[in-house]
Tab-separated table of C-alpha atoms (C1' of nucleotides) in Angstrom:
chain	number	residue	atom	x	y	z
A	1	MET	CA	-2.950	3.083	-20.097
A	2	THR	CA	-6.550	2.200	-21.053
A	3	GLU	CA	-6.833	-0.486	-23.655
A	4	LEU	CA	-7.834	0.433	-27.055
A	5	SER	CA	-10.851	-1.022	-28.934
A	6	LYS	CA	-10.472	-3.891	-31.437
A	7	PRO	CA	-11.032	-1.659	-34.471
A	8	ALA	CA	-8.342	0.632	-33.136
A	9	TYR	CA	-5.746	-2.276	-33.130
A	10	VAL	CA	-6.893	-3.249	-36.608
A	11	VAL	CA	-6.099	0.274	-37.715
A	12	LEU	CA	-2.653	0.355	-35.942
A	13	GLY	CA	-1.862	-3.146	-37.422
A	14	MET	CA	-2.774	-2.123	-40.864
A	15	ILE	CA	-0.510	0.785	-40.738
A	16	ALA	CA	2.381	-1.197	-39.373
A	17	THR	CA	2.052	-3.804	-42.234
A	18	GLY	CA	2.029	-1.085	-44.933
A	19	ARG	CA	-1.613	-0.471	-45.544
A	20	ARG	CA	-1.270	3.229	-44.794
A	21	SER	CA	-4.398	4.854	-46.306
A	22	GLY	CA	-7.947	4.434	-45.204
A	23	TYR	CA	-8.827	3.066	-48.556
A	24	ALA	CA	-5.916	0.462	-48.403
A	25	MET	CA	-7.105	-0.694	-44.953
A	26	SER	CA	-10.565	-1.032	-46.234
A	27	ARG	CA	-9.267	-3.158	-49.204
A	28	ALA	CA	-7.266	-5.317	-46.802
A	29	ALA	CA	-10.256	-5.648	-44.419
A	30	LYS	CA	-12.442	-6.801	-47.267
A	31	GLU	CA	-9.982	-9.224	-48.941
A	32	ALA	CA	-7.558	-10.435	-46.360
A	33	THR	CA	-9.113	-10.290	-42.849
A	34	ARG	CA	-12.783	-10.539	-43.491
A	35	HIS	CA	-12.773	-14.420	-43.174
A	36	PHE	CA	-11.726	-14.157	-39.568
A	37	TRP	CA	-12.239	-10.595	-38.491
A	38	ALA	CA	-14.769	-8.332	-40.292
A	39	THR	CA	-14.236	-4.691	-40.193
A	40	SER	CA	-16.319	-2.100	-42.142
A	41	ASP	CA	-15.697	1.356	-43.500
A	42	GLY	CA	-17.975	2.706	-40.809
A	43	GLN	CA	-15.389	1.670	-38.293
A	44	ILE	CA	-12.213	2.401	-40.119
A	45	TYR	CA	-12.686	6.119	-40.982
A	46	PRO	CA	-13.924	7.338	-37.672
A	47	GLN	CA	-11.120	5.278	-36.024
A	48	LEU	CA	-8.521	7.009	-38.107
A	49	LYS	CA	-9.696	10.333	-36.922
A	50	LYS	CA	-9.920	9.250	-33.274
A	51	LEU	CA	-6.491	7.664	-33.126
A	52	SER	CA	-5.079	10.707	-34.846
A	53	ASP	CA	-6.674	13.007	-32.233
A	54	GLU	CA	-5.304	10.939	-29.424
A	55	GLY	CA	-1.850	10.863	-30.808
A	56	TYR	CA	-1.432	7.219	-31.818
A	57	ILE	CA	-1.087	7.904	-35.482
A	58	GLU	CA	-0.221	10.804	-37.826
A	59	GLY	CA	-1.786	11.522	-41.058
A	60	GLU	CA	-0.159	13.143	-44.067
A	61	ARG	CA	-1.852	14.421	-47.172
A	62	GLU	CA	-0.404	13.014	-50.240
A	63	SER	CA	-1.204	13.587	-54.024
A	64	GLN	CA	0.050	10.941	-56.153
A	65	GLY	CA	-0.890	11.532	-59.811
A	66	GLY	CA	-3.524	14.121	-59.089
A	67	ARG	CA	-5.517	11.698	-56.600
A	68	GLU	CA	-5.551	12.937	-53.131
A	69	ARG	CA	-5.236	10.726	-50.169
A	70	VAL	CA	-4.136	10.660	-46.572
A	71	VAL	CA	-1.167	8.465	-45.616
A	72	TYR	CA	-0.780	7.488	-41.936
A	73	SER	CA	2.094	6.469	-39.815
A	74	LEU	CA	2.519	5.260	-36.264
A	75	THR	CA	3.679	7.617	-33.598
A	76	GLY	CA	5.925	6.283	-30.779
A	77	LYS	CA	2.786	5.951	-28.615
A	78	GLY	CA	0.946	4.017	-31.378
A	79	ARG	CA	3.888	1.596	-32.037
A	80	GLU	CA	3.977	0.797	-28.340
A	81	ALA	CA	0.230	0.292	-28.096
A	82	LEU	CA	0.408	-2.115	-30.923
A	83	ASP	CA	3.401	-4.059	-29.701
A	84	GLU	CA	1.776	-4.413	-26.333
A	85	TRP	CA	-1.345	-5.905	-27.948
A	86	LEU	CA	0.527	-8.178	-30.218
A	87	ASN	CA	2.518	-9.604	-27.342
A	88	SER	CA	-0.213	-9.530	-24.698
A	89	GLY	CA	-0.811	-12.783	-22.930
A	90	ALA	CA	-4.475	-11.834	-22.187
A	91	LYS	CA	-7.010	-14.114	-23.588
A	92	THR	CA	-8.190	-13.240	-27.053
A	93	HIS	CA	-11.759	-12.963	-28.246
A	94	PHE	CA	-13.100	-15.871	-30.167
A	95	GLU	CA	-16.444	-16.333	-31.517
A	96	LEU	CA	-18.142	-18.465	-34.072
A	97	ARG	CA	-21.542	-17.661	-35.558
A	98	ASP	CA	-22.699	-20.484	-37.793
A	99	GLU	CA	-26.350	-20.525	-38.715
A	100	GLY	CA	-25.942	-23.905	-40.285
A	101	LEU	CA	-24.926	-25.414	-36.952
A	102	LEU	CA	-27.818	-23.685	-35.471
A	103	ARG	CA	-30.111	-25.509	-37.807
A	104	LEU	CA	-28.365	-28.741	-37.013
A	105	PHE	CA	-28.954	-28.135	-33.472
A	106	PHE	CA	-32.646	-27.924	-33.976
A	107	ALA	CA	-32.884	-30.778	-36.514
A	108	GLU	CA	-34.066	-33.288	-34.058
A	109	GLU	CA	-37.445	-33.772	-35.730
A	110	LEU	CA	-36.360	-33.447	-39.215
A	111	SER	CA	-36.203	-36.539	-41.600
A	112	VAL	CA	-32.786	-38.064	-42.283
A	113	GLU	CA	-33.293	-36.857	-45.870
A	114	GLN	CA	-34.002	-33.240	-44.727
A	115	LEU	CA	-31.133	-33.271	-42.497
A	116	ARG	CA	-28.786	-34.433	-45.281
A	117	ALA	CA	-30.207	-31.566	-47.542
A	118	GLN	CA	-28.919	-29.160	-44.896
A	119	ILE	CA	-25.479	-30.933	-44.631
A	120	GLU	CA	-25.224	-30.483	-48.303
A	121	ILE	CA	-25.850	-26.742	-48.086
A	122	MET	CA	-23.117	-26.430	-45.449
A	123	ARG	CA	-20.768	-28.386	-47.694
A	124	ARG	CA	-21.474	-26.255	-50.637
A	125	ARG	CA	-20.927	-23.205	-48.431
A	126	SER	CA	-17.552	-24.301	-47.478
A	127	ARG	CA	-16.718	-25.168	-51.023
A	128	ARG	CA	-17.501	-21.805	-52.104
A	129	ALA	CA	-15.584	-20.162	-49.366
A	130	ILE	CA	-12.437	-22.176	-50.323
A	131	GLU	CA	-12.890	-20.940	-53.968
A	132	HIS	CA	-13.265	-17.494	-52.776
A	133	LEU	CA	-10.029	-17.654	-50.683
A	134	GLN	CA	-8.193	-19.234	-53.538
A	135	GLU	CA	-9.028	-16.311	-55.688
A	136	LEU	CA	-7.711	-13.998	-53.051
A	137	GLU	CA	-4.290	-15.737	-52.627
A	138	PRO	CA	-2.552	-13.708	-55.318
A	139	ASN	CA	-3.572	-10.451	-53.602
A	140	ALA	CA	-1.639	-11.389	-50.477
A	141	GLY	CA	1.605	-10.739	-52.482
A	142	ASP	CA	4.738	-11.003	-50.306
A	143	MET	CA	2.970	-10.634	-46.895
A	144	ALA	CA	3.886	-13.984	-45.366
A	145	CYS	CA	1.302	-13.479	-42.370
A	146	ALA	CA	-1.398	-12.795	-44.897
A	147	HIS	CA	-0.685	-16.080	-46.606
A	148	LEU	CA	-0.677	-17.854	-43.240
A	149	THR	CA	-4.068	-16.601	-42.133
A	150	LEU	CA	-5.527	-17.290	-45.637
A	151	ARG	CA	-4.199	-20.886	-45.369
A	152	TYR	CA	-6.001	-21.213	-42.009
A	153	GLY	CA	-9.173	-20.297	-43.646
A	154	LEU	CA	-8.608	-22.740	-46.503
A	155	ASP	CA	-7.631	-25.558	-43.956
A	156	LEU	CA	-10.740	-24.723	-41.685
A	157	HIS	CA	-13.089	-25.152	-44.519
A	158	ALA	CA	-11.356	-28.280	-45.738
A	159	PHE	CA	-11.766	-29.733	-42.159
A	160	SER	CA	-15.622	-28.670	-42.139
A	161	ILE	CA	-16.170	-30.313	-45.536
A	162	ASP	CA	-14.609	-33.593	-44.258
A	163	TRP	CA	-16.536	-33.501	-41.140
A	164	TYR	CA	-19.764	-33.055	-43.144
A	165	ASP	CA	-18.718	-35.801	-45.422
A	166	ARG	CA	-18.251	-38.320	-42.704
A	167	LEU	CA	-21.680	-37.381	-40.961
A	168	ASP	CA	-23.471	-37.686	-44.296
A	169	ALA	CA	-21.872	-41.044	-45.138
A	170	GLU	CA	-23.257	-42.378	-41.877
A	171	LEU	CA	-26.625	-40.877	-42.463
A	172	ALA	CA	-26.683	-42.351	-46.042
A	173	GLU	CA	-26.932	-45.932	-44.479
A	174	ARG	CA	-30.102	-45.111	-42.380
A	175	PRO	CA	-33.653	-45.222	-43.714
A	176	GLN	CA	-34.117	-41.738	-45.358
A	177	ASP	CA	-37.483	-41.108	-43.686
A	178	GLU	CA	-36.243	-41.948	-40.250
A	179	ARG	CA	-36.439	-39.014	-37.699
A	180	ALA	CA	-32.925	-37.474	-37.592
A	181	GLY	CA	-32.675	-37.463	-33.911
A	182	ASP	CA	-33.249	-41.344	-33.767
A	183	ALA	CA	-30.760	-41.910	-36.616
A	184	LEU	CA	-28.101	-39.849	-34.926
A	185	ARG	CA	-28.555	-41.620	-31.700
A	186	ALA	CA	-28.378	-44.974	-33.452
A	187	ILE	CA	-25.014	-43.856	-35.311
A	188	ASN	CA	-23.619	-42.725	-31.836
A	189	ALA	CA	-24.506	-46.126	-30.143
A	190	VAL	CA	-22.206	-47.815	-32.695
A	191	PRO	CA	-19.032	-45.803	-32.477
A	192	ALA	CA	-16.548	-45.385	-35.335
A	193	ALA	CA	-16.304	-48.366	-37.367
B	1	MET	CA	-44.294	-13.691	-45.154
B	2	THR	CA	-41.441	-11.474	-43.942
B	3	GLU	CA	-38.636	-13.461	-42.509
B	4	LEU	CA	-38.026	-13.497	-38.820
B	5	SER	CA	-34.901	-12.565	-37.069
B	6	LYS	CA	-32.209	-14.916	-36.017
B	7	PRO	CA	-33.117	-14.702	-32.354
B	8	ALA	CA	-36.710	-15.423	-33.295
B	9	TYR	CA	-35.632	-18.751	-34.970
B	10	VAL	CA	-33.492	-19.594	-31.893
B	11	VAL	CA	-36.576	-19.214	-29.672
B	12	LEU	CA	-38.771	-21.131	-31.945
B	13	GLY	CA	-36.203	-23.926	-32.232
B	14	MET	CA	-35.769	-24.033	-28.455
B	15	ILE	CA	-39.440	-24.640	-27.822
B	16	ALA	CA	-39.610	-27.242	-30.694
B	17	THR	CA	-36.675	-29.073	-28.878
B	18	GLY	CA	-38.355	-28.962	-25.448
B	19	ARG	CA	-36.846	-25.888	-23.950
B	20	ARG	CA	-40.104	-24.400	-23.240
B	21	SER	CA	-39.484	-21.698	-20.603
B	22	GLY	CA	-37.405	-18.473	-20.962
B	23	TYR	CA	-35.153	-19.810	-18.430
B	24	ALA	CA	-34.598	-23.173	-20.075
B	25	MET	CA	-33.834	-21.362	-23.296
B	26	SER	CA	-31.382	-19.169	-21.441
B	27	ARG	CA	-29.728	-22.223	-19.947
B	28	ALA	CA	-29.535	-24.001	-23.343
B	29	ALA	CA	-28.191	-20.949	-24.954
B	30	LYS	CA	-25.258	-20.688	-22.589
B	31	GLU	CA	-24.346	-24.369	-22.398
B	32	ALA	CA	-25.287	-25.838	-25.634
B	33	THR	CA	-25.270	-23.211	-28.416
B	34	ARG	CA	-22.991	-20.584	-27.159
B	35	HIS	CA	-19.883	-22.015	-28.818
B	36	PHE	CA	-21.434	-21.548	-32.350
B	37	TRP	CA	-24.241	-19.132	-31.751
B	38	ALA	CA	-24.380	-16.813	-28.740
B	39	THR	CA	-27.766	-15.632	-27.539
B	40	SER	CA	-28.096	-13.601	-24.387
B	41	ASP	CA	-31.161	-13.074	-22.094
B	42	GLY	CA	-31.537	-9.469	-23.340
B	43	GLN	CA	-32.660	-11.080	-26.529
B	44	ILE	CA	-34.575	-14.078	-25.460
B	45	TYR	CA	-37.197	-12.458	-23.217
B	46	PRO	CA	-38.054	-9.489	-25.497
B	47	GLN	CA	-38.361	-12.055	-28.354
B	48	LEU	CA	-40.802	-14.305	-26.320
B	49	LYS	CA	-43.074	-11.319	-25.961
B	50	LYS	CA	-42.856	-10.316	-29.423
B	51	LEU	CA	-43.392	-13.795	-30.907
B	52	SER	CA	-46.213	-14.197	-28.518
B	53	ASP	CA	-47.880	-10.808	-29.805
B	54	GLU	CA	-47.434	-11.921	-33.263
B	55	GLY	CA	-48.959	-15.337	-32.835
B	56	TYR	CA	-46.055	-17.587	-33.414
B	57	ILE	CA	-46.033	-18.912	-29.886
B	58	GLU	CA	-48.418	-19.174	-26.915
B	59	GLY	CA	-47.345	-18.856	-23.253
B	60	GLU	CA	-49.051	-20.592	-20.415
B	61	ARG	CA	-48.336	-19.810	-16.696
B	62	GLU	CA	-47.503	-22.847	-14.863
B	63	SER	CA	-46.683	-23.391	-11.190
B	64	GLN	CA	-44.742	-26.443	-10.565
B	65	GLY	CA	-43.931	-26.862	-6.872
B	66	GLY	CA	-44.795	-23.349	-5.920
B	67	ARG	CA	-42.334	-21.718	-8.508
B	68	GLU	CA	-44.109	-19.875	-11.049
B	69	ARG	CA	-43.058	-19.854	-14.729
B	70	VAL	CA	-44.329	-19.468	-18.364
B	71	VAL	CA	-44.210	-22.432	-20.482
B	72	TYR	CA	-44.531	-21.726	-24.271
B	73	SER	CA	-45.621	-23.814	-27.276
B	74	LEU	CA	-45.630	-23.179	-30.973
B	75	THR	CA	-48.725	-22.321	-32.860
B	76	GLY	CA	-49.504	-23.531	-36.325
B	77	LYS	CA	-47.924	-20.386	-37.580
B	78	GLY	CA	-44.781	-20.743	-35.536
B	79	ARG	CA	-44.209	-24.351	-36.461
B	80	GLU	CA	-44.564	-23.472	-40.036
B	81	ALA	CA	-42.105	-20.516	-39.779
B	82	LEU	CA	-39.540	-22.841	-38.008
B	83	ASP	CA	-39.946	-25.694	-40.596
B	84	GLU	CA	-39.445	-23.214	-43.482
B	85	TRP	CA	-36.327	-21.845	-41.935
B	86	LEU	CA	-35.005	-25.404	-40.884
B	87	ASN	CA	-35.506	-26.544	-44.535
B	88	SER	CA	-34.467	-23.365	-46.307
B	89	GLY	CA	-32.137	-23.476	-49.119
B	90	ALA	CA	-30.927	-19.966	-48.439
B	91	LYS	CA	-27.372	-19.356	-47.705
B	92	THR	CA	-26.781	-19.237	-43.954
B	93	HIS	CA	-24.907	-16.734	-42.007
B	94	PHE	CA	-21.325	-17.839	-41.105
B	95	GLU	CA	-18.835	-15.602	-39.232
B	96	LEU	CA	-15.643	-16.148	-37.449
B	97	ARG	CA	-14.163	-13.655	-35.114
B	98	ASP	CA	-10.755	-14.782	-33.984
B	99	GLU	CA	-8.538	-12.086	-32.298
B	100	GLY	CA	-5.653	-14.563	-32.270
B	101	LEU	CA	-5.720	-14.927	-36.039
B	102	LEU	CA	-5.802	-11.028	-36.219
B	103	ARG	CA	-2.678	-10.875	-34.183
B	104	LEU	CA	-1.075	-13.519	-36.500
B	105	PHE	CA	-1.943	-11.389	-39.537
B	106	PHE	CA	-0.068	-8.402	-38.024
B	107	ALA	CA	2.831	-10.522	-36.792
B	108	GLU	CA	5.100	-9.695	-39.764
B	109	GLU	CA	7.612	-7.851	-37.633
B	110	LEU	CA	7.521	-9.867	-34.565
B	111	SER	CA	10.407	-12.192	-33.727
B	112	VAL	CA	9.876	-15.949	-34.309
B	113	GLU	CA	10.017	-16.271	-30.513
B	114	GLN	CA	7.205	-13.791	-30.015
B	115	LEU	CA	5.192	-15.301	-32.681
B	116	ARG	CA	5.549	-18.708	-31.048
B	117	ALA	CA	4.433	-17.292	-27.731
B	118	GLN	CA	1.264	-16.173	-29.423
B	119	ILE	CA	0.663	-19.602	-30.993
B	120	GLU	CA	1.011	-21.106	-27.613
B	121	ILE	CA	-1.715	-18.802	-26.184
B	122	MET	CA	-3.948	-19.790	-29.194
B	123	ARG	CA	-3.303	-23.488	-28.526
B	124	ARG	CA	-4.072	-23.057	-24.848
B	125	ARG	CA	-7.179	-21.337	-25.649
B	126	SER	CA	-8.312	-24.394	-27.639
B	127	ARG	CA	-7.346	-26.732	-25.058
B	128	ARG	CA	-9.400	-24.881	-22.531
B	129	ALA	CA	-12.477	-24.787	-25.060
B	130	ILE	CA	-12.145	-28.512	-25.466
B	131	GLU	CA	-12.062	-29.163	-21.543
B	132	HIS	CA	-15.013	-26.739	-21.268
B	133	LEU	CA	-17.097	-28.635	-24.002
B	134	GLN	CA	-16.304	-31.931	-22.460
B	135	GLU	CA	-17.614	-30.817	-19.176
B	136	LEU	CA	-20.906	-29.932	-20.954
B	137	GLU	CA	-21.357	-33.166	-22.631
B	138	PRO	CA	-23.407	-34.840	-19.844
B	139	ASN	CA	-25.840	-31.878	-20.012
B	140	ALA	CA	-26.813	-32.709	-23.603
B	141	GLY	CA	-28.712	-35.693	-22.263
B	142	ASP	CA	-30.701	-37.597	-24.895
B	143	MET	CA	-30.619	-34.686	-27.542
B	144	ALA	CA	-28.818	-36.248	-30.372
B	145	CYS	CA	-28.342	-32.909	-32.152
B	146	ALA	CA	-27.002	-31.298	-29.145
B	147	HIS	CA	-24.283	-33.993	-28.902
B	148	LEU	CA	-23.641	-33.542	-32.671
B	149	THR	CA	-22.967	-29.777	-32.468
B	150	LEU	CA	-21.022	-30.413	-29.320
B	151	ARG	CA	-18.846	-32.850	-31.204
B	152	TYR	CA	-18.277	-30.307	-34.033
B	153	GLY	CA	-16.979	-27.854	-31.437
B	154	LEU	CA	-14.585	-30.514	-29.960
B	155	ASP	CA	-13.353	-31.493	-33.405
B	156	LEU	CA	-12.883	-28.053	-34.676
B	157	HIS	CA	-10.610	-27.027	-31.685
B	158	ALA	CA	-8.784	-30.304	-32.034
B	159	PHE	CA	-8.176	-29.425	-35.713
B	160	SER	CA	-6.964	-25.961	-34.598
B	161	ILE	CA	-4.486	-27.264	-32.067
B	162	ASP	CA	-3.181	-29.686	-34.752
B	163	TRP	CA	-2.752	-26.743	-37.091
B	164	TYR	CA	-0.889	-24.594	-34.463
B	165	ASP	CA	1.278	-27.576	-33.621
B	166	ARG	CA	2.363	-28.168	-37.151
B	167	LEU	CA	3.088	-24.404	-37.564
B	168	ASP	CA	5.007	-24.334	-34.244
B	169	ALA	CA	7.095	-27.308	-35.338
B	170	GLU	CA	8.256	-25.495	-38.385
B	171	LEU	CA	8.988	-22.256	-36.442
B	172	ALA	CA	11.012	-24.263	-33.809
B	173	GLU	CA	13.676	-25.029	-36.481
B	174	ARG	CA	14.204	-21.391	-37.351
B	175	PRO	CA	16.553	-19.096	-35.502
B	176	GLN	CA	14.413	-17.597	-32.744
B	177	ASP	CA	15.325	-14.034	-33.184
B	178	GLU	CA	14.532	-14.072	-36.863
B	179	ARG	CA	11.829	-11.867	-38.140
B	180	ALA	CA	8.468	-13.800	-38.231
B	181	GLY	CA	7.643	-12.573	-41.701
B	182	ASP	CA	11.019	-13.900	-43.003
B	183	ALA	CA	10.816	-17.242	-41.269
B	184	LEU	CA	7.281	-17.830	-42.747
B	185	ARG	CA	8.410	-16.971	-46.202
B	186	ALA	CA	11.449	-19.414	-45.911
B	187	ILE	CA	9.134	-22.109	-44.579
B	188	ASN	CA	6.578	-21.656	-47.476
B	189	ALA	CA	9.392	-21.776	-50.109
B	190	VAL	CA	10.255	-25.347	-48.984
B	191	PRO	CA	6.752	-26.887	-49.056
B	192	ALA	CA	5.601	-29.716	-46.730
B	193	ALA	CA	8.503	-32.238	-46.096
C	1	DC	C1'	-18.859	8.677	-72.380
C	2	DA	C1'	-20.096	4.921	-69.268
C	3	DA	C1'	-18.609	2.028	-66.078
C	4	DC	C1'	-15.546	1.053	-62.634
C	5	DC	C1'	-11.991	1.962	-59.227
C	6	DC	C1'	-9.750	5.206	-56.062
C	7	DA	C1'	-10.741	7.706	-51.920
C	8	DT	C1'	-13.247	9.598	-47.849
C	9	DG	C1'	-16.510	10.181	-44.887
C	10	DT	C1'	-21.495	10.321	-42.165
C	11	DA	C1'	-26.199	8.908	-40.422
C	12	DA	C1'	-29.748	5.744	-39.618
C	13	DT	C1'	-30.625	1.651	-38.136
C	14	DG	C1'	-30.161	-2.672	-36.056
C	15	DG	C1'	-28.023	-6.156	-33.234
C	16	DG	C1'	-26.288	-7.653	-28.940
C	17	DT	C1'	-24.193	-7.641	-24.188
C	18	DT	C1'	-23.996	-5.916	-19.644
C	19	DA	C1'	-25.591	-4.588	-15.673
C	20	DC	C1'	-29.263	-3.777	-13.107
C	21	DA	C1'	-33.626	-5.176	-10.706
C	22	DT	C1'	-36.451	-8.278	-8.341
C	23	DG	C1'	-37.843	-12.243	-5.713
C	24	DA	C1'	-39.017	-17.103	-4.676
C	25	DT	C1'	-37.165	-21.781	-3.655
C	26	DT	C1'	-33.938	-25.326	-2.561
C	27	DA	C1'	-29.725	-27.399	-1.060
C	28	DC	C1'	-25.970	-27.378	2.178
D	1	DG	C1'	-29.009	-18.874	7.305
D	2	DT	C1'	-26.653	-18.147	3.156
D	3	DA	C1'	-25.365	-19.506	-1.090
D	4	DA	C1'	-26.723	-21.095	-5.345
D	5	DT	C1'	-30.365	-22.018	-8.529
D	6	DC	C1'	-34.728	-20.962	-10.725
D	7	DA	C1'	-37.216	-17.361	-13.037
D	8	DT	C1'	-38.191	-13.003	-15.449
D	9	DG	C1'	-37.304	-8.960	-17.241
D	10	DT	C1'	-35.517	-3.699	-18.579
D	11	DA	C1'	-32.358	0.031	-19.761
D	12	DA	C1'	-28.202	1.828	-21.133
D	13	DC	C1'	-24.677	1.448	-23.841
D	14	DC	C1'	-21.493	-0.399	-27.339
D	15	DC	C1'	-20.653	-2.151	-31.600
D	16	DA	C1'	-21.332	-2.740	-36.269
D	17	DT	C1'	-23.446	-2.748	-40.913
D	18	DT	C1'	-25.726	-0.479	-44.534
D	19	DA	C1'	-26.806	2.950	-47.254
D	20	DC	C1'	-26.029	7.262	-48.648
D	21	DA	C1'	-23.166	11.089	-50.277
D	22	DT	C1'	-19.502	12.966	-52.888
D	23	DG	C1'	-16.066	13.507	-56.414
D	24	DG	C1'	-11.844	12.748	-59.355
D	25	DG	C1'	-9.325	9.466	-62.291
D	26	DT	C1'	-8.755	5.526	-65.458
D	27	DT	C1'	-9.976	2.004	-68.739
D	28	DG	C1'	-12.468	0.055	-72.494
DNA sequence: CAACCCATGTAATGGGTTACATGATTAC
DNA sequence: GTAATCATGTAACCCATTACATGGGTTG
């Protein structure tokens, strides 16, 4: 049994958790999973066709209130593939892409003042992310796992804000026109007060 | 002035921080920035040619000890572009891709036991990541910013381990064959003791 | 009756990784 | 002498996003 692609598991999982139409999956992808696993419509719809052709899922056309849509369910094969993935001991993909950290990495020659401006931008970004996730909270409804992953996002950004706060507090005590690299070296030389 | 691509800024930043050959950039990308911004050789080398053609950087062939290599430096235009990006107030790209969280999201129908097995896998992954980053610490040398971003990675994974630990501790007190979704709902109903 | 949401898809484009390819030098 | 590291590059492929395209239904 060859392994399925990541978007394939997303689709299977969505069906198993009650998001049974392409549109419902698209919704959930944008609202509930985007902050840790982005999936676009351009992946979802072709994937539905593919998994249907290969016998992992079955679609049924349904017209509720005049509106037409296709509602999918898992076949035995699909359920098996999903369960195998959900319980797999194989190491999972993990990737972070943070342009803010990338700038920090190259900040050696900036002034402390300029570095602190960037830190402020990162802090703001995390604050906005928290606000955004809080707005989504009601949408999770009674899905306990959706609440859990949402909480992870909230806690993660709270951690980041805290981390930036500490860093900024230390930089605040250095001359603001000092070279950032030098200031950081000086801070590290005198570890945590 | 049209904005440059992300890999272009990576290359400019690498040069500014002393990683002046393609190989040195490749090294730094694998060791120092990979945990928050992956960049592959297939991006670096073509980018060097492109930025050179467009006048952002200049390459100079150098043979130190018989080995040939090209050492790059920033032109005025390149320095300007880098500084503008480093000090830009524009919102930065941020993306997390965590297959473990994706599994958590779909874990509604697993047993508490199965869910805890997945949590253990995530915890192990973060522990390994910390070990890996610790091994890289000496490589950062005197680059204060490299140490800083490395520290972020260490602290982030420590946060994650802590988060999983708390979750696991709560799940340990539930019947192990209970449906994960039900257990989580029960835990949430009785907030933090 | 206009704006917005439900609903489904496709095509062009861009981004990125992997594998391949080559060859010199140095350390064991 | 052989394995690892230095050093540079290309091509095929996969993945993913964006924009486009369409049309019915609902709300203000």
